[in-house]
Coordinates of N, CA and C in Angstrom, one line a residue:
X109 N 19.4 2.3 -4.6 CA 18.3 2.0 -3.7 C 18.7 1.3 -2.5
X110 N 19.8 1.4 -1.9 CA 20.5 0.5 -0.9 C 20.1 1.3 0.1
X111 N 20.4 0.6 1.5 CA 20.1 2.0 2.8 C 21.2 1.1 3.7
X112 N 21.9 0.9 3.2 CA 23.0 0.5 3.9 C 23.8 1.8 4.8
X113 N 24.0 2.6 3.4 CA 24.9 3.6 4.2 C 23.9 4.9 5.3
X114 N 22.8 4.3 5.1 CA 22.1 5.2 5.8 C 20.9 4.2 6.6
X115 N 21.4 3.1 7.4 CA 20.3 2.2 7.9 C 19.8 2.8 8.9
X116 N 17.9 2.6 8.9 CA 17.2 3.5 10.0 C 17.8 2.2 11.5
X117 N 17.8 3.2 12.4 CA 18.4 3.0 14.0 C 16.9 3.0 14.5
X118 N 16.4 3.9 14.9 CA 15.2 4.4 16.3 C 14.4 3.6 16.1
X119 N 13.1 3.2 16.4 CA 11.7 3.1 16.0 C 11.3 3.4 15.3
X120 N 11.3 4.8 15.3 CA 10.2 5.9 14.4 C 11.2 5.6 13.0
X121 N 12.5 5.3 13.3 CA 13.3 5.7 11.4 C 13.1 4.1 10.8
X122 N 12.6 3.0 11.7 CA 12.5 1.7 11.2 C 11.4 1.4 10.6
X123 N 10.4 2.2 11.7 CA 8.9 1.9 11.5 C 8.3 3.0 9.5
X124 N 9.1 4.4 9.7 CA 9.2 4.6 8.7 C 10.1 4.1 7.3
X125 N 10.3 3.4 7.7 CA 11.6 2.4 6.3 C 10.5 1.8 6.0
X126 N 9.5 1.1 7.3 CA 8.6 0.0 6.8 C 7.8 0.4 6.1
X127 N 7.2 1.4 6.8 CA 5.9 1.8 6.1 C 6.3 2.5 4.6
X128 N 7.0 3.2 4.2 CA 7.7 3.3 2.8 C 7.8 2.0 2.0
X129 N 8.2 0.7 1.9 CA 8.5 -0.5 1.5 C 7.1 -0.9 1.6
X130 N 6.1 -0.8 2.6 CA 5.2 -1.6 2.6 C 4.1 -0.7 1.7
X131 N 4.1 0.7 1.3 CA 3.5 1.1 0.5 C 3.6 1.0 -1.2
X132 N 5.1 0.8 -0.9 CA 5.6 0.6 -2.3 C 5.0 -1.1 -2.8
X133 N 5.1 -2.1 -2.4 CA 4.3 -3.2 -1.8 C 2.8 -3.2 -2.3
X134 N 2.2 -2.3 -1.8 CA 1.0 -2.4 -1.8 C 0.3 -1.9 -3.4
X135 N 1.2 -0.8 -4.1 CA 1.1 -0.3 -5.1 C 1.8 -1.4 -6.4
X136 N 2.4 -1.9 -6.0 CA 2.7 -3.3 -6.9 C 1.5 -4.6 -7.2
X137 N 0.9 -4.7 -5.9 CA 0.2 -5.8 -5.8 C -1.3 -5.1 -6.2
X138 N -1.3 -4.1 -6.1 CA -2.8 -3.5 -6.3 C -3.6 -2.5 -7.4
X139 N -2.5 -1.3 -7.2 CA -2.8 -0.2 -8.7 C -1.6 -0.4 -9.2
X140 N -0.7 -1.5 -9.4 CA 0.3 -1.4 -10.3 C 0.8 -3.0 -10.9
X141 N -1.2 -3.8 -10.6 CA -1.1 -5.1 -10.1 C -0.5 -5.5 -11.8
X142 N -0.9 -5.0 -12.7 CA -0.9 -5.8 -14.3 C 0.7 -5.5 -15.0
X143 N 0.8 -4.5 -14.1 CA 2.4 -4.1 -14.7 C 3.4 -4.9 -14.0
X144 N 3.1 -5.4 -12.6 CA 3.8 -6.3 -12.4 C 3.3 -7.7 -12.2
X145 N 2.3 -8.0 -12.5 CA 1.9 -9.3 -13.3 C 2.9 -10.1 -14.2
X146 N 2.8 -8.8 -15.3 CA 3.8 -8.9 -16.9 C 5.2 -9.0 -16.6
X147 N 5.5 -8.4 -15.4 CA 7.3 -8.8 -15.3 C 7.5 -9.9 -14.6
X148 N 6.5 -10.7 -14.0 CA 6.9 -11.8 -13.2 C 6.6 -13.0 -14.2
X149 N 7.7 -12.9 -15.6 CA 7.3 -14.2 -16.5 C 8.3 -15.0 -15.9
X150 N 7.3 -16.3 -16.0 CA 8.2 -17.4 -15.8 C 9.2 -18.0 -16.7
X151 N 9.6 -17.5 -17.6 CA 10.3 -18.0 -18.5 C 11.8 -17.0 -18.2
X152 N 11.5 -16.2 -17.4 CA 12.9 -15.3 -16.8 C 13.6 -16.4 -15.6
X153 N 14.5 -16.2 -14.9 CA 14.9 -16.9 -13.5 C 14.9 -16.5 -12.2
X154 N 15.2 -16.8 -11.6 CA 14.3 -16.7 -9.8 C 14.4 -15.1 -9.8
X155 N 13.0 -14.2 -9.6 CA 12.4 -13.1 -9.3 C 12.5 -12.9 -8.2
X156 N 12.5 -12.0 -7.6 CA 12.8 -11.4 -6.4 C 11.3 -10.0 -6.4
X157 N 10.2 -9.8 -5.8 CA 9.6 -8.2 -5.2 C 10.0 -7.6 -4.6
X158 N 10.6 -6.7 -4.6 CA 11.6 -5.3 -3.6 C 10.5 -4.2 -3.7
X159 N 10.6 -3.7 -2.2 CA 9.6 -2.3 -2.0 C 10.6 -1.5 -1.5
X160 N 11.1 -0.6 -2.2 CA 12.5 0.0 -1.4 C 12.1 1.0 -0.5
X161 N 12.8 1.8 0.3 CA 12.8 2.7 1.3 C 11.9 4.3 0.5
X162 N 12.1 4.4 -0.8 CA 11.6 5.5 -1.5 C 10.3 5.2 -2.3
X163 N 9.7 4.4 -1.6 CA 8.6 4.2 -1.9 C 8.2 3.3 -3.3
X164 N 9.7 3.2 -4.0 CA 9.1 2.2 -5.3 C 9.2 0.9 -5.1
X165 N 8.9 0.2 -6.3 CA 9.1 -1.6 -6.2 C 10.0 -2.0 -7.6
X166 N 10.1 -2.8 -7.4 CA 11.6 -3.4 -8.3 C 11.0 -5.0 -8.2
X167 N 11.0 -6.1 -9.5 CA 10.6 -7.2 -9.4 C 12.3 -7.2 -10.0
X168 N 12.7 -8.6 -9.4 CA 14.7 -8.4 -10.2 C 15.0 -9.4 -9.3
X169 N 16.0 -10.5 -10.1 CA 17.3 -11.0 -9.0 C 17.8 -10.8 -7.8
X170 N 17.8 -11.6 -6.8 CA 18.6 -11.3 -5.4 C 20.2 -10.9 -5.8
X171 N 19.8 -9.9 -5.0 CA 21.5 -9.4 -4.5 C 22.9 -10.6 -4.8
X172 N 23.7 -10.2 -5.4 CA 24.9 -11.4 -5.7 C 25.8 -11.7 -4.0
X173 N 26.0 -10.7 -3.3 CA 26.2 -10.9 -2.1 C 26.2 -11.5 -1.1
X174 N 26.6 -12.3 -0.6 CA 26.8 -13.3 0.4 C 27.7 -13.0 1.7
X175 N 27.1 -13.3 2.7 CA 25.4 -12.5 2.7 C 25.0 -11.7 2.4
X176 N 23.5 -11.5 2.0 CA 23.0 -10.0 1.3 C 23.0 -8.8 2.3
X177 N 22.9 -7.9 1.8 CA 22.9 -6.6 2.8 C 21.6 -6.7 3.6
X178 N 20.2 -6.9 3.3 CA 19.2 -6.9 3.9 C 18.7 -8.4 3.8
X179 N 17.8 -9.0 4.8 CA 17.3 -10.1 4.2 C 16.2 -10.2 2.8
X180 N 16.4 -11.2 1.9 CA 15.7 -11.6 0.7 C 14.4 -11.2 0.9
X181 N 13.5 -10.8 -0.3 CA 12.1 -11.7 -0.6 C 11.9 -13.0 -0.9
X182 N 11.0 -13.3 -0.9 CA 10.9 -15.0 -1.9 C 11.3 -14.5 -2.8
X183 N 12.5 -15.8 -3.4 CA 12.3 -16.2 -4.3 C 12.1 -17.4 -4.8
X184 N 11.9 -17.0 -6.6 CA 11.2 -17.0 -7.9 C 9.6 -17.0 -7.5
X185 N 9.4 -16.0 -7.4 CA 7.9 -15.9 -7.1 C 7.2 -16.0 -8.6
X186 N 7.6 -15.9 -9.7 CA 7.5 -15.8 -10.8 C 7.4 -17.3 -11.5
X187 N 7.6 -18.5 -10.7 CA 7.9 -19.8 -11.2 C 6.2 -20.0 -11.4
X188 N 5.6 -19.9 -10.2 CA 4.5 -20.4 -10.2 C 3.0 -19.7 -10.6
X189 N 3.5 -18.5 -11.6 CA 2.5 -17.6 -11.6 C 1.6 -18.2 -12.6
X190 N 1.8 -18.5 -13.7 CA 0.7 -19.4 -14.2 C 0.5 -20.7 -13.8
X191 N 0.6 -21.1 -12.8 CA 0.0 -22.4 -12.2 C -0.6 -21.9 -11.0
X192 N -1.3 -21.2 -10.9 CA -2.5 -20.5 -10.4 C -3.7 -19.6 -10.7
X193 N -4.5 -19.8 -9.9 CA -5.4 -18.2 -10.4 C -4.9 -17.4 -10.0
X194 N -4.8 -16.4 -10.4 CA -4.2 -15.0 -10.4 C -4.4 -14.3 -9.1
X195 N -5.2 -14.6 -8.7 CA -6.3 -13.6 -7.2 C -5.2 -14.5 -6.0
X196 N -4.8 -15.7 -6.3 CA -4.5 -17.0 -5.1 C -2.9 -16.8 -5.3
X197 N -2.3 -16.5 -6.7 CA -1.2 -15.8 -6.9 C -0.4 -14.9 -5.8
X198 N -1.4 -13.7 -6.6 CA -0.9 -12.3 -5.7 C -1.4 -12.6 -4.4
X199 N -1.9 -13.0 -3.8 CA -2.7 -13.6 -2.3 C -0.8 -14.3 -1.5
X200 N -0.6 -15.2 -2.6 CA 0.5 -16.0 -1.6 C 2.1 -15.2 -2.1
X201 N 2.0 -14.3 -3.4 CA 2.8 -13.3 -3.0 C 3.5 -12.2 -2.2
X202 N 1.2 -11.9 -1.7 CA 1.4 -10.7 -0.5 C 1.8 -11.6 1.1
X203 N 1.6 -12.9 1.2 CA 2.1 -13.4 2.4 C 3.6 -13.5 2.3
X204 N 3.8 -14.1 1.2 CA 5.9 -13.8 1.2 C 6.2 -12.5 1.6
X205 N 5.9 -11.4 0.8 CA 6.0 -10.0 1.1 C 6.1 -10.2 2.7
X206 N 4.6 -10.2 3.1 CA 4.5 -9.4 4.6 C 5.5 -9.9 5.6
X207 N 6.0 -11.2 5.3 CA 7.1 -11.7 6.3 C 8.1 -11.1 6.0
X208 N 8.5 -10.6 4.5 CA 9.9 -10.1 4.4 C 10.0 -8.5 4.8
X209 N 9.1 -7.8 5.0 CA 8.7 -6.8 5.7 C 9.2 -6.9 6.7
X210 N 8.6 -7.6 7.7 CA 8.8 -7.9 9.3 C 10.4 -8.2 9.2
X211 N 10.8 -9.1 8.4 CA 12.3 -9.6 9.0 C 12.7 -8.4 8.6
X212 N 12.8 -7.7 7.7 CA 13.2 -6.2 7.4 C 13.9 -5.2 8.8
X213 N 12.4 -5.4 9.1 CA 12.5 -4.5 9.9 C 12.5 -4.3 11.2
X214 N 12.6 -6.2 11.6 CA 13.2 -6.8 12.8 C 15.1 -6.8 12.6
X215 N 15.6 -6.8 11.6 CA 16.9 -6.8 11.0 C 17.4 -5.7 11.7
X216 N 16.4 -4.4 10.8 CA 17.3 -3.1 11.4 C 17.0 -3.0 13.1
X217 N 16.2 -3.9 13.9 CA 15.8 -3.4 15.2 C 16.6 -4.5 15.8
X218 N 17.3 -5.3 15.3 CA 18.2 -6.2 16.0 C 18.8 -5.4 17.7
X219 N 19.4 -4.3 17.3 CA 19.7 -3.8 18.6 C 19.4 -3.1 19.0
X220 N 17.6 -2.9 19.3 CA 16.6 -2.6 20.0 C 16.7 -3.2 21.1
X221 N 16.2 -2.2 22.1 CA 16.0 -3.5 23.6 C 14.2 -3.6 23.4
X222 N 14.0 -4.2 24.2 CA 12.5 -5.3 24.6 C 11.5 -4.6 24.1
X223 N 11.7 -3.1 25.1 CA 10.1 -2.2 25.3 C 10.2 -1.9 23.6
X224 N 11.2 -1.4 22.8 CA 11.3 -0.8 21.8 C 10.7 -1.9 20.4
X225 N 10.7 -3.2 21.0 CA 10.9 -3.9 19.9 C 9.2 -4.0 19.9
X226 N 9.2 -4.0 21.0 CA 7.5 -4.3 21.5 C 6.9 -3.1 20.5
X227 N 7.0 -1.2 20.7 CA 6.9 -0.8 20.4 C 6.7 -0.9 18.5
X228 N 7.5 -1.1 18.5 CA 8.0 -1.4 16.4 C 6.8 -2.2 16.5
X229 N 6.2 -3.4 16.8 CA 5.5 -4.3 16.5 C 4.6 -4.1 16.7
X230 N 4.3 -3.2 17.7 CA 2.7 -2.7 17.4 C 2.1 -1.8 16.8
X231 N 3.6 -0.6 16.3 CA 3.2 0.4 15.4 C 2.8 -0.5 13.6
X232 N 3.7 -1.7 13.7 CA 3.2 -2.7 12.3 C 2.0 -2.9 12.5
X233 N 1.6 -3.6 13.8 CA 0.6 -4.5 14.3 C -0.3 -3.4 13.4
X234 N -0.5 -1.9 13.8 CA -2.0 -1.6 13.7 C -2.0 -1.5 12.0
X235 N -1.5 -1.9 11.4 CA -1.3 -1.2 9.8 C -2.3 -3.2 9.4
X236 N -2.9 -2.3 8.1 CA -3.6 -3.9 7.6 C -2.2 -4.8 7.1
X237 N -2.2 -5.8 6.8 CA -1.3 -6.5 6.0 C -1.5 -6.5 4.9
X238 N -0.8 -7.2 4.0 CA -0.3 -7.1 2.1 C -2.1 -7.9 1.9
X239 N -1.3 -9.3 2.9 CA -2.7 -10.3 1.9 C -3.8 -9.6 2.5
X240 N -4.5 -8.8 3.9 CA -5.3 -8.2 3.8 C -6.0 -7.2 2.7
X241 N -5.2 -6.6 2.5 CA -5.2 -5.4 1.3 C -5.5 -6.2 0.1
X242 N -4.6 -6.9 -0.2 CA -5.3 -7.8 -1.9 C -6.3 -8.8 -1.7
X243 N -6.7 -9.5 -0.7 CA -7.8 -10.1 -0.6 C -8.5 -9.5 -0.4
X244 N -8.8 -8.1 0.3 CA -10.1 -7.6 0.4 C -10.9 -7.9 1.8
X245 N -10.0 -8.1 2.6 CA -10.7 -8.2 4.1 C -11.3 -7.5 4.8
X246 N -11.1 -6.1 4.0 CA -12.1 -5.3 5.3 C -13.2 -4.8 5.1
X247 N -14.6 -5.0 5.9 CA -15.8 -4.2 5.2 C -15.9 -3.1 4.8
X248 N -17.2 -3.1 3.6 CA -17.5 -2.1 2.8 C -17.5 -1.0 4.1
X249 N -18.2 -1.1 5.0 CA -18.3 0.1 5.7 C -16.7 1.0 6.3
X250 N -15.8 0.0 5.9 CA -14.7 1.3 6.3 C -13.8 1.4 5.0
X251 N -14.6 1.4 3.9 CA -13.8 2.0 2.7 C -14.5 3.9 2.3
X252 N -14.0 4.3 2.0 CA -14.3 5.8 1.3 C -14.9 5.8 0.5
X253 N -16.3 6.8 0.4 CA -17.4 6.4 -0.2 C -16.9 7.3 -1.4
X254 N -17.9 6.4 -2.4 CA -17.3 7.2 -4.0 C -18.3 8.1 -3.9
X255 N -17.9 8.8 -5.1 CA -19.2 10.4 -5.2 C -19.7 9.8 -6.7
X256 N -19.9 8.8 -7.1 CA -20.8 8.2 -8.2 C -20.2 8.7 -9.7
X257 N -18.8 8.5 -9.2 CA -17.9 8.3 -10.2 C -17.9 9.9 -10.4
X258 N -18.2 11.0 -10.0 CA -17.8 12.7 -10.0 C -16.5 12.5 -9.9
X259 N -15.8 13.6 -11.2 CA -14.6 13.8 -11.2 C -14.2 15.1 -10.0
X260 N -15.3 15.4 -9.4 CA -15.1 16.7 -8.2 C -14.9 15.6 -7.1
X261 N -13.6 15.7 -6.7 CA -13.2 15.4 -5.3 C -12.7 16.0 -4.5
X262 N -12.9 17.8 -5.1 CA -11.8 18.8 -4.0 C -12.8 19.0 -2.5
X263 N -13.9 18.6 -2.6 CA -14.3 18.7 -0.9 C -14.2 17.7 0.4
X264 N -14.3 18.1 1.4 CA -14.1 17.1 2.2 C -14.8 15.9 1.9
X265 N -14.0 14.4 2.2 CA -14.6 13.3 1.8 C -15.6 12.8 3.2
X266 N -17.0 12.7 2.8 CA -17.8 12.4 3.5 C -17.6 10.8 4.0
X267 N -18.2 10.6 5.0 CA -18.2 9.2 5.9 C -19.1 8.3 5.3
X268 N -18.9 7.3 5.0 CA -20.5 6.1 4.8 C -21.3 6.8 5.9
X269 N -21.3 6.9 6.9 CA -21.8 7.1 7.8 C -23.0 8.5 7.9
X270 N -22.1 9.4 7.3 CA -22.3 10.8 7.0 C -23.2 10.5 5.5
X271 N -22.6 9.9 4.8 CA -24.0 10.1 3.7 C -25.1 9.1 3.5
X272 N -25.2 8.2 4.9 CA -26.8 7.2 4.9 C -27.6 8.5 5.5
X273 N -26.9 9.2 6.3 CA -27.6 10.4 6.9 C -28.4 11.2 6.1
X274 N -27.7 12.0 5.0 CA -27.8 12.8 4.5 C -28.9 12.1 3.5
X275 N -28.7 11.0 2.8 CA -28.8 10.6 1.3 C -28.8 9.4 1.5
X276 N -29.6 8.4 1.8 CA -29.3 6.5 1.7 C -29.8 6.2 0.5
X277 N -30.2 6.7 -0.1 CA -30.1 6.1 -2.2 C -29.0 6.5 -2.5
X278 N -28.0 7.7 -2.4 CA -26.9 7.8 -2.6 C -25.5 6.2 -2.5
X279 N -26.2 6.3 -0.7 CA -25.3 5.4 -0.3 C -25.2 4.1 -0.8
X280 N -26.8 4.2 -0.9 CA -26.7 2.5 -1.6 C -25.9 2.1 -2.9
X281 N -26.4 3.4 -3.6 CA -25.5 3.8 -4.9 C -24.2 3.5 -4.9
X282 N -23.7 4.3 -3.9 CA -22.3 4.3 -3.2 C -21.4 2.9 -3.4
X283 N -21.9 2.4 -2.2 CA -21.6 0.9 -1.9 C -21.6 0.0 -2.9
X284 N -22.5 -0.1 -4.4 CA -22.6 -0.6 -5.1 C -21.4 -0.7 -6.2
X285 N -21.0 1.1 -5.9 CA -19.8 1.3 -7.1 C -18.5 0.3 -6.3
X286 N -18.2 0.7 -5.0 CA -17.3 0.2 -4.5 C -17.2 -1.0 -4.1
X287 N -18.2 -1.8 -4.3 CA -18.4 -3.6 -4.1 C -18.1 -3.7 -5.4
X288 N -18.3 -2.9 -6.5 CA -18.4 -3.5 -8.3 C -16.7 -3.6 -8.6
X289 N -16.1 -2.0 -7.8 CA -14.9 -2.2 -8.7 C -13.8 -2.7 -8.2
X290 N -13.2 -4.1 -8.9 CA -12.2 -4.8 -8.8 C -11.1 -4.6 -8.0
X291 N -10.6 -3.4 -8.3 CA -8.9 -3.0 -7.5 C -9.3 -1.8 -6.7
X292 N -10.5 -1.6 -6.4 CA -11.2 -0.9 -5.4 C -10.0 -0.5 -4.1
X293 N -9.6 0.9 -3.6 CA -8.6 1.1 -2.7 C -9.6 1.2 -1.3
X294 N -8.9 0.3 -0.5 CA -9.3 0.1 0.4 C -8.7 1.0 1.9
X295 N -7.4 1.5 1.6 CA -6.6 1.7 2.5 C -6.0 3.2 2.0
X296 N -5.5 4.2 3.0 CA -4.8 5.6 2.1 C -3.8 4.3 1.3
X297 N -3.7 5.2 0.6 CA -2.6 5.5 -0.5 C -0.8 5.6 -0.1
X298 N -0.8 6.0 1.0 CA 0.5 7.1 1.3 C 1.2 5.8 2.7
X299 N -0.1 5.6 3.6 CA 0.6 5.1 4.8 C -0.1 3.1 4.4
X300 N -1.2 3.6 4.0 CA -2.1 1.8 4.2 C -3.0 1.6 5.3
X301 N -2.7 2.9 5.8 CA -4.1 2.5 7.0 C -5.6 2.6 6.8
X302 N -6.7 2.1 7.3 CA -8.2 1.8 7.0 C -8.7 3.0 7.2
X303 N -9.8 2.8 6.4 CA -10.5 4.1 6.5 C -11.0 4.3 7.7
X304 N -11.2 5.6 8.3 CA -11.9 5.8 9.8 C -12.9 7.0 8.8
X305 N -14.0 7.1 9.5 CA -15.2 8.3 9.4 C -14.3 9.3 10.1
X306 N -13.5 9.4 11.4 CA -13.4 10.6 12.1 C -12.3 11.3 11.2
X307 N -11.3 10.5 10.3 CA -10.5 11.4 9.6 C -11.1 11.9 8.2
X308 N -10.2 13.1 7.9 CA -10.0 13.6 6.8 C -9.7 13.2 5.5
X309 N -10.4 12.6 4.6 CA -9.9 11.6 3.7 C -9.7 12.7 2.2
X310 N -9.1 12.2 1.4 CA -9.1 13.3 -0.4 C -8.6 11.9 -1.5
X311 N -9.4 12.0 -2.6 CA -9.4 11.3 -3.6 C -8.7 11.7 -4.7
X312 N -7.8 11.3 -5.2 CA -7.0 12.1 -6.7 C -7.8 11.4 -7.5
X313 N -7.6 12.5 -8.5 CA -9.0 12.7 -9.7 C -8.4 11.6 -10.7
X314 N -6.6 11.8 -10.6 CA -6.1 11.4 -11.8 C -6.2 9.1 -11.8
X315 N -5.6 9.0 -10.5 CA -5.6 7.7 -10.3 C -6.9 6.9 -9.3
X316 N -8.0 8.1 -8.9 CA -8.6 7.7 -8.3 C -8.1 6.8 -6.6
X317 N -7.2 7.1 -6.3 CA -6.6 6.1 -4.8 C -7.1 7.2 -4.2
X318 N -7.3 6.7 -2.7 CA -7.9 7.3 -1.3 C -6.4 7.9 -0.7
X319 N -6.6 8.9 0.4 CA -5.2 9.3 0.9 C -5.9 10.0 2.4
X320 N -5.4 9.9 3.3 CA -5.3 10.5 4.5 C -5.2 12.1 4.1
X321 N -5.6 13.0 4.6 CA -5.5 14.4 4.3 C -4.2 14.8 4.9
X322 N -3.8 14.0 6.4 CA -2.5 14.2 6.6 C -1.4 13.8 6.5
X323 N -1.7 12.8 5.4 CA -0.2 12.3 4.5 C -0.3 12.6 3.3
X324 N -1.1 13.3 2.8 CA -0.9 14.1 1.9 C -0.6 16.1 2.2
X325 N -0.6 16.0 3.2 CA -0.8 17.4 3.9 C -1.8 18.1 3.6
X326 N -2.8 18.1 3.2 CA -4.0 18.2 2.8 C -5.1 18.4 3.5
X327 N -5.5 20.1 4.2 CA -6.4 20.5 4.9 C -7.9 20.1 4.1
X328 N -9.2 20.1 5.8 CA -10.7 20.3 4.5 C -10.0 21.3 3.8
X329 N -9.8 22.6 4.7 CA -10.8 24.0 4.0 C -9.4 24.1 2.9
X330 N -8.1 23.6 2.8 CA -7.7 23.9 1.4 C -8.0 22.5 0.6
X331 N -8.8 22.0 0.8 CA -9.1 21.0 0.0 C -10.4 21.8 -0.8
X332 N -11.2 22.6 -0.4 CA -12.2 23.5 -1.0 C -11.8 24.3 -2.2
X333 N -10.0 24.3 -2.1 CA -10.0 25.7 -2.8 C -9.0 24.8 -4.3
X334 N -9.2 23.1 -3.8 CA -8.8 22.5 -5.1 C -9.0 22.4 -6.0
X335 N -9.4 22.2 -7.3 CA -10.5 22.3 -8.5 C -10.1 20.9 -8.5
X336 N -9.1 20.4 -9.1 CA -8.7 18.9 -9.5 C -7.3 18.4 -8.5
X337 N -7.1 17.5 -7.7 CA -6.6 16.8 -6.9 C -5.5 15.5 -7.9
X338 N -4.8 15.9 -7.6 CA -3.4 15.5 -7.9 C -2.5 14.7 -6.6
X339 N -2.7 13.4 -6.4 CA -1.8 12.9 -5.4 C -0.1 13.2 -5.9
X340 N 0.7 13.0 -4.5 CA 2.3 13.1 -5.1 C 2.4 12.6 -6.4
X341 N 2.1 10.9 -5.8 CA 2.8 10.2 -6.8 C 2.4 10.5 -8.3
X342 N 0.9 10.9 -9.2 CA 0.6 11.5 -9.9 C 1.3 12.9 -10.6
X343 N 1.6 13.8 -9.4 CA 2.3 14.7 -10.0 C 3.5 14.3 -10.3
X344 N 4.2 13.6 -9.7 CA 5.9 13.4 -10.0 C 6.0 12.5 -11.2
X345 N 4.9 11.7 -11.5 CA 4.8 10.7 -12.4 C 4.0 11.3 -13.3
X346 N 3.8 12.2 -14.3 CA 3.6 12.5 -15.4 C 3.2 11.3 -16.9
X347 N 1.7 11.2 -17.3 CA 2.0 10.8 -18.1 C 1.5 9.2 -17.3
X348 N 1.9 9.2 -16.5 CA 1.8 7.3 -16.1 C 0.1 7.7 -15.2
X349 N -0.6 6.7 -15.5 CA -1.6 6.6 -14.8 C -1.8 5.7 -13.4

């Protein structure tokens, strides 16, 4: 899982290292919050959270290397997990994270010049942050409206906006499912960006997460001819929910 021998250079190969790491990140702290809950026992020694370049996460020991190849996460995030509430936990885990992100991926842009660096920083800038995502910072109105728990998600996903129009008992409905449920996805799946009405959104049937239509490559009109919707990470992961 190293990217040593292959470290992104440009912008675009840095900013995608990040957004890979910061998705994998986000799927630790959120739909994969209880499975890595359970590995961060304190009774193990200083923990380390890794979101690698391939999109997975790894809770484990820092690198034995001196210096390490990339810079660290916090460590032993793991020390203090039961001397907290759980919510204030994962909260000051996603703040360690989001810094080690950035140094990430200020590391590989070390020999960037000015405009470029500027550039990298605002392509981060527009993305939500970790502790945004697990705290729940952004209003109901820019999350992806549910269809009242319907296992049919192969049509275009309608706007909050688009269904007070059509249907406002629906919406209210709506809004009620996704204020109720807990690990509720707030952001695609794929990149982490907020929901907009003007895009294209699609829901997998199997894990229920939200996705960009264009990071999943995911037309409306071949979204019509889906019966059941299967994100990547579902189909390659078999069996795991």
């Amino acid at each position: 899982m190293s990217s040593a021998s292959s470290s992104p250079r440009t912008v675009e190969e840095i900013f995608k290292d990040f957004n890979a790491r910061r998705s994998a990140l986000v799927r630790a702290l959120t739909f994969d919050v209880e499975e890595f809950y359970s590995q961060c026992d304190p009774e193990k020694e200083n923990l380390c959270l890794y979101g690698h370049p391939n999109e997975s996460w790894e809770v484990t020991m820092p690198a034995d290397e001196v210096p390490p190849e990339i810079p660290e996460p916090a460590l032993g995030i793991n020390f203090s997990r039961d001397g907290m509430h759980k919510k204030d936990w994962l909260s000051l885990v996603a703040v360690h994270s989001d810094c080690w992100l950035v140094s990430v991926a200020f590391y590989f842009g070390a020999r960037l010049n000015r405009n470029e660096r500027k550039r990298l920083f605002s392509l981060i800038n527009d993305l939500p942050t970790l502790f945004e995502v697990v705290t729940g910072r952004m209003p109901i109105k820019d999350k992806p409206s549910m269809d009242g728990g319907s296992k049919s998600r192969n049509s275009t996903k309608r706007s909050i906006d688009g269904l007070a129009k059509s249907n406002p008992e629906l919406l209210e409905e709506s809004l009620g499912e996704v204020d109720d449920a807990e690990n509720d996805e707030t952001f695609c799946g794929s990149c982490g960006g907020s929901y907009n009405s003007d895009q294209f959104w699609i829901g997998c049937d199997v894990c229920e997460r939200w996705y960009h239509g264009k990071c999943v490559k995911i037309t409306p009109a071949k979204a019509e001819s889906i019966k059941q919707y299967k994100c990547p990470s579902c189909s390659t992961k078999k069996g795991r929910q």
